[in-house]
Short mmCIF file of C-alpha atoms in Angstrom, two decimals:
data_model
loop_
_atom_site.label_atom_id
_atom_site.label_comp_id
_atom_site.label_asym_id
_atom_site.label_seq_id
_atom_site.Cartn_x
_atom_site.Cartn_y
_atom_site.Cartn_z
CA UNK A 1 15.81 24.04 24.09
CA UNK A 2 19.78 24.19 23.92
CA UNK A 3 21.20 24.40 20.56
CA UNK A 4 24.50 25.44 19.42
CA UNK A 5 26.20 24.36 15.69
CA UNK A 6 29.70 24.80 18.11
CA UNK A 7 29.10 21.83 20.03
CA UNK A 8 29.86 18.32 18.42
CA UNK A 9 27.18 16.64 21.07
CA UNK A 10 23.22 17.84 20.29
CA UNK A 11 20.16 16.40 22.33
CA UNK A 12 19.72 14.01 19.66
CA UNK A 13 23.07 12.40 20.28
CA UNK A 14 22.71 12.71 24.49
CA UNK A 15 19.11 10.84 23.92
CA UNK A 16 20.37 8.11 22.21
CA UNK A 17 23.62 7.55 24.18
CA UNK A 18 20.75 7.37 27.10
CA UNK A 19 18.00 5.57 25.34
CA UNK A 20 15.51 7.89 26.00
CA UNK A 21 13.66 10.35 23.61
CA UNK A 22 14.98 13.75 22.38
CA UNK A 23 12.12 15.83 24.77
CA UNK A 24 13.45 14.09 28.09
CA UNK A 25 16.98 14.83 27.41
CA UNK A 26 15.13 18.53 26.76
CA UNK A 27 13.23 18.46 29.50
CA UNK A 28 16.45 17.42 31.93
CA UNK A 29 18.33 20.37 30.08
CA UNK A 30 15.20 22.73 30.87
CA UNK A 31 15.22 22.38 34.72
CA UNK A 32 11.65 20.39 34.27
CA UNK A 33 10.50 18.47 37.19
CA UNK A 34 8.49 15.27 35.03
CA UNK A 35 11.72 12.88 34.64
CA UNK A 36 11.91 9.68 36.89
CA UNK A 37 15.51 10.16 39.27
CA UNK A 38 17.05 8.15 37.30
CA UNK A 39 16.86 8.66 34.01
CA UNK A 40 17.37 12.30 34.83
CA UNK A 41 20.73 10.69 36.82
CA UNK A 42 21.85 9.00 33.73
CA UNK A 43 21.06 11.97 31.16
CA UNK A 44 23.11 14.99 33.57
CA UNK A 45 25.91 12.29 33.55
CA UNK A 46 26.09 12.09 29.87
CA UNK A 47 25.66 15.99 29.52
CA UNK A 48 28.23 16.76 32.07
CA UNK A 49 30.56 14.14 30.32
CA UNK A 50 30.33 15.68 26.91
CA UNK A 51 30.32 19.47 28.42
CA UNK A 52 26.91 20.10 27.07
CA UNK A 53 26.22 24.01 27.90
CA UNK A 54 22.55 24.90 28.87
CA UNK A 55 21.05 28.39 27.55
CA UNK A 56 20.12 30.59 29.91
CA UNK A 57 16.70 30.06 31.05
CA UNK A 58 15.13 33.25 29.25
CA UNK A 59 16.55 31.98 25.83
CA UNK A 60 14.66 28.43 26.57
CA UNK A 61 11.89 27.32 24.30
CA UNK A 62 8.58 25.36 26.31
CA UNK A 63 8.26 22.02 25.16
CA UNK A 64 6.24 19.18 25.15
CA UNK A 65 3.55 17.80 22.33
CA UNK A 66 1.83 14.76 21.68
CA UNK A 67 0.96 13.86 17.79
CA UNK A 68 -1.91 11.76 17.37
CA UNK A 69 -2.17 10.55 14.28
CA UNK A 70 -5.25 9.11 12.32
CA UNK A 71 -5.77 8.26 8.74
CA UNK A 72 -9.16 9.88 8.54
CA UNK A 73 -10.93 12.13 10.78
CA UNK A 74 -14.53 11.63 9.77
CA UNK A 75 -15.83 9.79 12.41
CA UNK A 76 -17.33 10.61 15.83
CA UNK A 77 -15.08 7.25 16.69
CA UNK A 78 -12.30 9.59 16.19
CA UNK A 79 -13.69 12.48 18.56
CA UNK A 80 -13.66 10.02 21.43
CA UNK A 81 -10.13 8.54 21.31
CA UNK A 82 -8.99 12.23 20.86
CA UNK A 83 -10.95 13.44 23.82
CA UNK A 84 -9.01 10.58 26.01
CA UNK A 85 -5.82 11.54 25.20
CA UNK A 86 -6.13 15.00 25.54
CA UNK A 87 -7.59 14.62 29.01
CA UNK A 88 -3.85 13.93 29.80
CA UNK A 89 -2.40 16.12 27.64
CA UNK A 90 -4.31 18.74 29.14
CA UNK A 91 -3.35 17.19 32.85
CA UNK A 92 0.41 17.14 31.73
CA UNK A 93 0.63 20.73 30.86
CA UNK A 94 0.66 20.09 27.27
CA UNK A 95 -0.60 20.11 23.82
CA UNK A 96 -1.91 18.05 21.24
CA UNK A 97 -1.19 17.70 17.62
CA UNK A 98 -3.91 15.58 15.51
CA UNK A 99 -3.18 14.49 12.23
CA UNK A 100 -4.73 12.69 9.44
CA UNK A 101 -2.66 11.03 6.89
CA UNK A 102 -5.47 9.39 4.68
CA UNK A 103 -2.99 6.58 3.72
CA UNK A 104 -1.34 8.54 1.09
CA UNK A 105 2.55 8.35 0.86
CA UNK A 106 2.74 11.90 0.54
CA UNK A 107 0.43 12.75 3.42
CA UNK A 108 2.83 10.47 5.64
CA UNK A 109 5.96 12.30 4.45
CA UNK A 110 4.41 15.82 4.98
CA UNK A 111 3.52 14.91 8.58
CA UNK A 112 7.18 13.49 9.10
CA UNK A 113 9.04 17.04 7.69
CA UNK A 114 6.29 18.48 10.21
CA UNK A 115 7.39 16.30 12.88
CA UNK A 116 10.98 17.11 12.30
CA UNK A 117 10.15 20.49 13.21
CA UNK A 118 8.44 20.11 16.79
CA UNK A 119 9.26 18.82 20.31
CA UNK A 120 7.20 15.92 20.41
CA UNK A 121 7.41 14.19 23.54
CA UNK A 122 5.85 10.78 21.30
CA UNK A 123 3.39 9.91 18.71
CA UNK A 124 0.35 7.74 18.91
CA UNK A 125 -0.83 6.45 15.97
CA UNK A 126 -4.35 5.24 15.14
CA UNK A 127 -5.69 2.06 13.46
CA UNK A 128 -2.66 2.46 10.87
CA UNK A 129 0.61 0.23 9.85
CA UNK A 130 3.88 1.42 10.46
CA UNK A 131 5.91 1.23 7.23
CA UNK A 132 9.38 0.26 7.48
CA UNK A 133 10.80 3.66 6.28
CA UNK A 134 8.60 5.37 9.48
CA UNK A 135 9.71 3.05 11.45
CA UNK A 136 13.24 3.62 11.21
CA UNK A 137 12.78 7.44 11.14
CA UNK A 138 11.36 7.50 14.20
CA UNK A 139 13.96 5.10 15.39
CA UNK A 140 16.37 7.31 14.85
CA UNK A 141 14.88 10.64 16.04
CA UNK A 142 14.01 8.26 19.54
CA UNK A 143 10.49 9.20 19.44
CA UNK A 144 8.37 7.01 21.24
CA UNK A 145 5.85 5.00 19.74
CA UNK A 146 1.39 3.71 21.07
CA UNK A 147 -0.35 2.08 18.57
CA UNK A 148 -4.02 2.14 19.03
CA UNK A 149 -5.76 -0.62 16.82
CA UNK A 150 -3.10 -1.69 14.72
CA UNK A 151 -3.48 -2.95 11.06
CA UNK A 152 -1.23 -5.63 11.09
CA UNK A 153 1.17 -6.95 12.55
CA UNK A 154 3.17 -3.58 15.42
CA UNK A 155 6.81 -3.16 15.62
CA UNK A 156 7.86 -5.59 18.62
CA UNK A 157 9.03 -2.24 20.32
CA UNK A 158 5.81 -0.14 20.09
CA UNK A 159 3.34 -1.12 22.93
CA UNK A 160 -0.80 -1.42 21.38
CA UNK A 161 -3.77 -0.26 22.72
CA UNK A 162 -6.98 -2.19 21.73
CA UNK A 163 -10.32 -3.25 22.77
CA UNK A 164 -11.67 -7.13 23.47
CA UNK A 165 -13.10 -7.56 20.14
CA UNK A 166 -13.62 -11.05 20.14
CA UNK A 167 -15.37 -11.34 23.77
CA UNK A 168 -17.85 -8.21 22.58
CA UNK A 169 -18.62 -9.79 19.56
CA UNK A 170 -18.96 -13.12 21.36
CA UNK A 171 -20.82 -11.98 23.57
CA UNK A 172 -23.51 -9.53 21.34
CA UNK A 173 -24.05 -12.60 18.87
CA UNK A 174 -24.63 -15.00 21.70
CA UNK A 175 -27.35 -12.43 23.19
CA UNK A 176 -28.98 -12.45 19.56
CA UNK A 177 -29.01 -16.41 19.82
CA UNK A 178 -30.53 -16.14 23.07
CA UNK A 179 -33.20 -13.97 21.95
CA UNK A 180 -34.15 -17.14 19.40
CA UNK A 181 -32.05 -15.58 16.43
CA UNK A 182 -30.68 -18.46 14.19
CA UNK A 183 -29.75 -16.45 10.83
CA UNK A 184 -27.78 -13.78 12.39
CA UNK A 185 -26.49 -11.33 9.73
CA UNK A 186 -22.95 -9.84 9.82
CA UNK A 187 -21.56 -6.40 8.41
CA UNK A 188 -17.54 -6.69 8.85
CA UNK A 189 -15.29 -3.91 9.49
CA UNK A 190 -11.95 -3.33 7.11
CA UNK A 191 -10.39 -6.69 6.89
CA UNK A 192 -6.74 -5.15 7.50
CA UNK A 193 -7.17 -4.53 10.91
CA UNK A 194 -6.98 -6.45 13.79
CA UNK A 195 -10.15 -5.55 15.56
CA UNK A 196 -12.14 -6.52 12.64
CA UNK A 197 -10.73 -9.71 12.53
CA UNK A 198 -11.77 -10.43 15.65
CA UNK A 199 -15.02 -9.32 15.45
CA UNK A 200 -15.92 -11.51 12.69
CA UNK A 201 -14.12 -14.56 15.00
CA UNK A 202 -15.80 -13.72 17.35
CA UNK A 203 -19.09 -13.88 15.50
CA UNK A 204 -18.37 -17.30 13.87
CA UNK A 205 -17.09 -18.59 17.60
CA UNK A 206 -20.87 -17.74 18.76
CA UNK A 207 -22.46 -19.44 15.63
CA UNK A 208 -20.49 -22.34 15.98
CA UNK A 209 -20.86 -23.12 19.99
CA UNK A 210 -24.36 -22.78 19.78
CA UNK A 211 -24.65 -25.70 17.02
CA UNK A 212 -25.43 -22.80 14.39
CA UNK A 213 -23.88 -23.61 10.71
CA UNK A 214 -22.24 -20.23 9.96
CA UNK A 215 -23.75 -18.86 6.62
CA UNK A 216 -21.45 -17.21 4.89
CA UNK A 217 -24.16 -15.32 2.61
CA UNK A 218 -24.87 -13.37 5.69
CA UNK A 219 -21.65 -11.61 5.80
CA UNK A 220 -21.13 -8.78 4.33
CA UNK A 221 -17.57 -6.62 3.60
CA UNK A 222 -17.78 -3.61 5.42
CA UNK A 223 -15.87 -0.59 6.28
CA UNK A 224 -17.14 0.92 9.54
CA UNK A 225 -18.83 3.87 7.56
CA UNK A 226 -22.48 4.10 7.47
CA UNK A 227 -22.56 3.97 3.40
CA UNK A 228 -21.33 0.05 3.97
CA UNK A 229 -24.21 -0.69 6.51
CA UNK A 230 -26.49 0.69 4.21
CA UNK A 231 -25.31 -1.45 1.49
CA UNK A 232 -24.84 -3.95 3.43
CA UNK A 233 -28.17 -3.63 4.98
CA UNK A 234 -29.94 -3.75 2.03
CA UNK A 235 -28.05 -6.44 0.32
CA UNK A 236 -28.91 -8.91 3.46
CA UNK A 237 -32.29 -7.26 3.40
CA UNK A 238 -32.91 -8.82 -0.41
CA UNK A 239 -31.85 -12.05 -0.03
CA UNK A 240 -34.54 -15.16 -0.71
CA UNK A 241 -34.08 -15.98 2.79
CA UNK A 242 -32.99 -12.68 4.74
CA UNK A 243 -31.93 -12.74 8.20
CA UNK A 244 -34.12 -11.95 11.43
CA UNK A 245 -31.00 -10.26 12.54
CA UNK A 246 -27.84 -7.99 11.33
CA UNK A 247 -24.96 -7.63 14.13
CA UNK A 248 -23.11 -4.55 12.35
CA UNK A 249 -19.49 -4.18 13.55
CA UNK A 250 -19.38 -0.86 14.07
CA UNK A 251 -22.82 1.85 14.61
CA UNK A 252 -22.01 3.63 12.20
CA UNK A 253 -22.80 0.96 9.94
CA UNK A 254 -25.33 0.10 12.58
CA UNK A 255 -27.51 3.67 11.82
CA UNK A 256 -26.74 2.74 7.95
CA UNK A 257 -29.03 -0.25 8.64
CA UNK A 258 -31.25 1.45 10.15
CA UNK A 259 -32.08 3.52 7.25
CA UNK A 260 -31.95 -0.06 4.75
CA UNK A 261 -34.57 -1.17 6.99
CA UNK A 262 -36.49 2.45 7.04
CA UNK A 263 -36.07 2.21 2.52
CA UNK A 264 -37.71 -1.15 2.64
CA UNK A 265 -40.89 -0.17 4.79
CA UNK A 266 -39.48 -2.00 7.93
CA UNK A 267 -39.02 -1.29 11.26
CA UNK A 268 -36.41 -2.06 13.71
CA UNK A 269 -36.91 -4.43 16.08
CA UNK A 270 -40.27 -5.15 15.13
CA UNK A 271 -39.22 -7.17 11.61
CA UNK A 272 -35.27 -7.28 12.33
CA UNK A 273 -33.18 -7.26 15.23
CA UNK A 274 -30.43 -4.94 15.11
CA UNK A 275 -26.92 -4.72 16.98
CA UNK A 276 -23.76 -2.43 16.73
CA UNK A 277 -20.35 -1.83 18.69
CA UNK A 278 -18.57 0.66 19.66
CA UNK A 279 -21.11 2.38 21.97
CA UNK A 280 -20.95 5.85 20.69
CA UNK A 281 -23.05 8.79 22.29
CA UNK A 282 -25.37 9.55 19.52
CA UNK A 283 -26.84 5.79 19.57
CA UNK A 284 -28.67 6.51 22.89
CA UNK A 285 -30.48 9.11 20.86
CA UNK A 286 -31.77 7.51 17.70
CA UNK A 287 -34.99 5.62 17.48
CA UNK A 288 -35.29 3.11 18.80
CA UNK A 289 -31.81 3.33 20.76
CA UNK A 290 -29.26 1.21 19.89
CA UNK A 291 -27.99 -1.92 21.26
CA UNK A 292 -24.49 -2.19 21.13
CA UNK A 293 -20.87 -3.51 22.28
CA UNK A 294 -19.14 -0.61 24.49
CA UNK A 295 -15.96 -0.17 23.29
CA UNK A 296 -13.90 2.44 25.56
CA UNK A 297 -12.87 4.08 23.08
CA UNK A 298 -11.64 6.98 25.50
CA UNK A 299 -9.96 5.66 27.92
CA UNK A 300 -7.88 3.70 25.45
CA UNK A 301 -7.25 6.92 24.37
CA UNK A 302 -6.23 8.05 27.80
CA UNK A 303 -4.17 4.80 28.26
CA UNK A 304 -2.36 5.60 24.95
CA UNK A 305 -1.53 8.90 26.03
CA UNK A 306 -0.04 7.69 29.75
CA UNK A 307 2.01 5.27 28.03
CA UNK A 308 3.62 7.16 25.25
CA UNK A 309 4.22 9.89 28.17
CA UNK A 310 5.82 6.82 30.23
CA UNK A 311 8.41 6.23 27.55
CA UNK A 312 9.12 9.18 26.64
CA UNK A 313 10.34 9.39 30.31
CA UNK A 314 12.52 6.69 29.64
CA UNK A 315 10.56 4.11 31.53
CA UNK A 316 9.52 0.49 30.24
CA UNK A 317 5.87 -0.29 29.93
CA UNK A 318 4.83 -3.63 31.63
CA UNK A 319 2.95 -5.37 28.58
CA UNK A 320 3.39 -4.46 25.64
CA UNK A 321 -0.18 -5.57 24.11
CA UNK A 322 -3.10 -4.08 26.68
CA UNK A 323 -6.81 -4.79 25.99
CA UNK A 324 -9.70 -2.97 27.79
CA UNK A 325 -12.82 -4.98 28.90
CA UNK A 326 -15.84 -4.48 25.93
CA UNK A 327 -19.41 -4.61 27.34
CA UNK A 328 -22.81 -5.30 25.79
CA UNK A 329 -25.52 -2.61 26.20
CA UNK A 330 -28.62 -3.36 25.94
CA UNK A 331 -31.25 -0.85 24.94
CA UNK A 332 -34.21 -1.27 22.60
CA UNK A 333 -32.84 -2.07 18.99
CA UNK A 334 -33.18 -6.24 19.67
CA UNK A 335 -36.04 -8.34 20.01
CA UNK A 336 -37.06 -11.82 20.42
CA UNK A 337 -37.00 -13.90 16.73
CA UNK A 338 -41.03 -14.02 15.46
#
C-alpha cells in the first residue's frame, strides 16, 4: 500500500472523496484487477487530481481481509457461518480474521486498535448491536458493514443477513399440532435478538390459528446453549400438567432436552415429542435423530461475505434486509400425541 507523511492526500482521504472503502482505493493504487470500471474510473481521477504517487510495485504490501466478528465462539452454530464466508474468502484470494468480542467494552475496543492496524476490505458482524461509538468509527475509516442476525434494531446503511424465523417456527409448531400435540412447550432463544423474537411469534402465530390458547407456563427463557434446554427441559418436564411436546429454538437446547428427558427416566419420542432449529450436523447423529428447522446457516454466511465484498467495491446492494428460506426436517425425534 502507498504511504508517504509528504503527501497531504492518504487513501483514507481518496476513499472518502470517492465513497468507497480504504482497500478499493488500495486495491486501484495496487494495479488489482477486482474493482468494477467505474469506481476504479472515479478513484484514478481523484488520485491523478491530487498527484497521489504509487510505490513501486516491489515496495507494495498484499491486501485484502475480511473480519468476522462474533461475541462468542462456543458454538458449532458459529463453525458453520464461518465455513460460508470463508468459502469466498478463500475464492477471492483472501483471508479471514474471526473475532470474538464477548460483549465486553474492552474486548470491542481491543478489536477496533486491531482493526486500525489491517487492510480490511469489510467487517461482518454476528448476532451483535452496533454501538453508536463503532458505528461512527467505522464510518469514518469507510469500512463496509453485513450484519448477520442483528440484536436490534441495524444502522439504515449496513445491509442484514438473516434466516425466516417466523415461517420455520410456524411451520415446526404447526407439524407438532398436526401430529395431535395441543400443549406444545417452548424454550426461547435470547430475547435481544431478532431471530428469537420471531421464533417465539412464530410459535404463538401457530397456537393461535389452530384455535390453541397459548399457555404461557410452557415457555421458557432460553439462551440457545444446551445448559438452558436442560433447565428448561426439566422445568416443563415438572410441571402438574407437563407438555406432550417441547419445540426448543435452537438444538443445542434441543440435545439439552434430550438429556432432561434421559434424568427423568423418559424417552424421546416415545413420552415427549421433541423439535429444534437450526439443523446442525451433529443432530443427524444423536439418538433418536433430531427433527428440526434448517436454518442455512452457511450460505448466509457466504451471502454475508459476497455482499460486504460488493461494497467494499463500491457497489450498492439491492435490499438491504435479505432472508434465506428455513425448512423443516423431519427425522425421528416427533411422534404422534398418546
Amino acid at each position: 500500500m502507498v504511504s508517504d507523511d509528504s503527501r497531504k492526500v492518504t487513501i483514507a482521504t481518496i476513499a472518502r472523496m470517492a465513497g468507497v472503502s480504504v482497500p478499493t482505493v488500495s486495491r486501484v493504487v495496487n494495479g488489482r484487477s477486482d474493482v468494477s470500471a467505474q469506481t476504479r474510473e472515479r478513484v484514478e481521477e481523484l488520485l491523478a487530481r491530487h498527484g497521489y504517487r504509487r510505490r513501486p510495485p516491489s515496495m507494495r504490501a498484499s491486501s485484502g481481509l475480511i473480519d468476522l466478528v462474533f461475541n462468542d465462539l462456543d458454538s458449532p452454530w458459529a463453525v458453520e457461518i464461518i465455513r460460508g464466508v470463508e468459502d469466498v474468502a478463500h475464492a477471492a484470494g483472501i483471508g479471514t480474521v474471526v473475532s470474538a468480542i464477548h460483549r465486553r467494552t474492552s474486548a470491542a475496543k481491543q478489536w477496533l486498535d486491531n482493526l486500525r492496524t489491517r487492510s480490511t476490505e469489510g467487517v461482518i458482524f454476528v448476532t451483535s448491536t452496533l454501538e453508536p461509538p463503532l458505528q461512527a468509527e467505522l464510518r469514518r475509516l469507510n469500512i463496509p458493514v453485513v450484519i448477520v442476525d442483528p440484536a436490534g434494531v441495524p444502522p439504515q446503511e449496513a445491509p442484514t443477513i438473516g434466516a425466516t424465523n417466523w415461517a420455520g417456527s410456524l411451520r415446526a409448531t404447526e407439524y407438532l399440532l398436526g401430529l395431535g400435540h395441543r400443549r406444545i412447550g417452548f424454550i426461547a432463544g435470547l430475547p435481544q435478538l431478532m431471530c428469537s423474537r420471531a421464533r417465539l411469534d412464530g410459535y404463538r402465530t401457530a397456537l393461535e390459528s389452530a384455535g390453541v390458547p397459548v399457555d404461557d407456563r410452557l415457555i421458557y427463557p432460553g439462551n440457545f446453549y444446551h445448559e438452558a434446554g436442560f433447565a428448561g427441559g426439566s422445568h416443563l418436564l415438572r410441571l402438574s400438567e407437563p407438555p406432550t411436546a417441547i419445540f426448543a429454538s435452537s438444538d443445542q437446547m434441543a440435545l439439552g432436552v434430550y438429556e432432561a428427558v434421559r434424568r427423568r427416566g423418559l424417552r424421546v419420542p416415545d413420552d415427549i415429542s421433541v423439535v429444534g432449529f437450526d439443523d446442525l450436523p451433529e443432530v443427524r447423529w444423536c439418538s433418536p435423530p433430531l427433527t428440526t428447522v434448517r436454518q442455512p446457516l452457511a450460505e448466509m454466511g457466504l451471502l454475508a461475505a459476497r455482499t460486504v465484498l460488493r461494497l467494499a467495491q463500491g457497489e450498492r446492494v439491492e435490499s438491504p434486509r435479505i432472508e434465506l428460506a428455513t425448512e423443516l426436517v423431519v427425522r425421528d425425534s416427533a411422534a404422534r400425541a398418546a
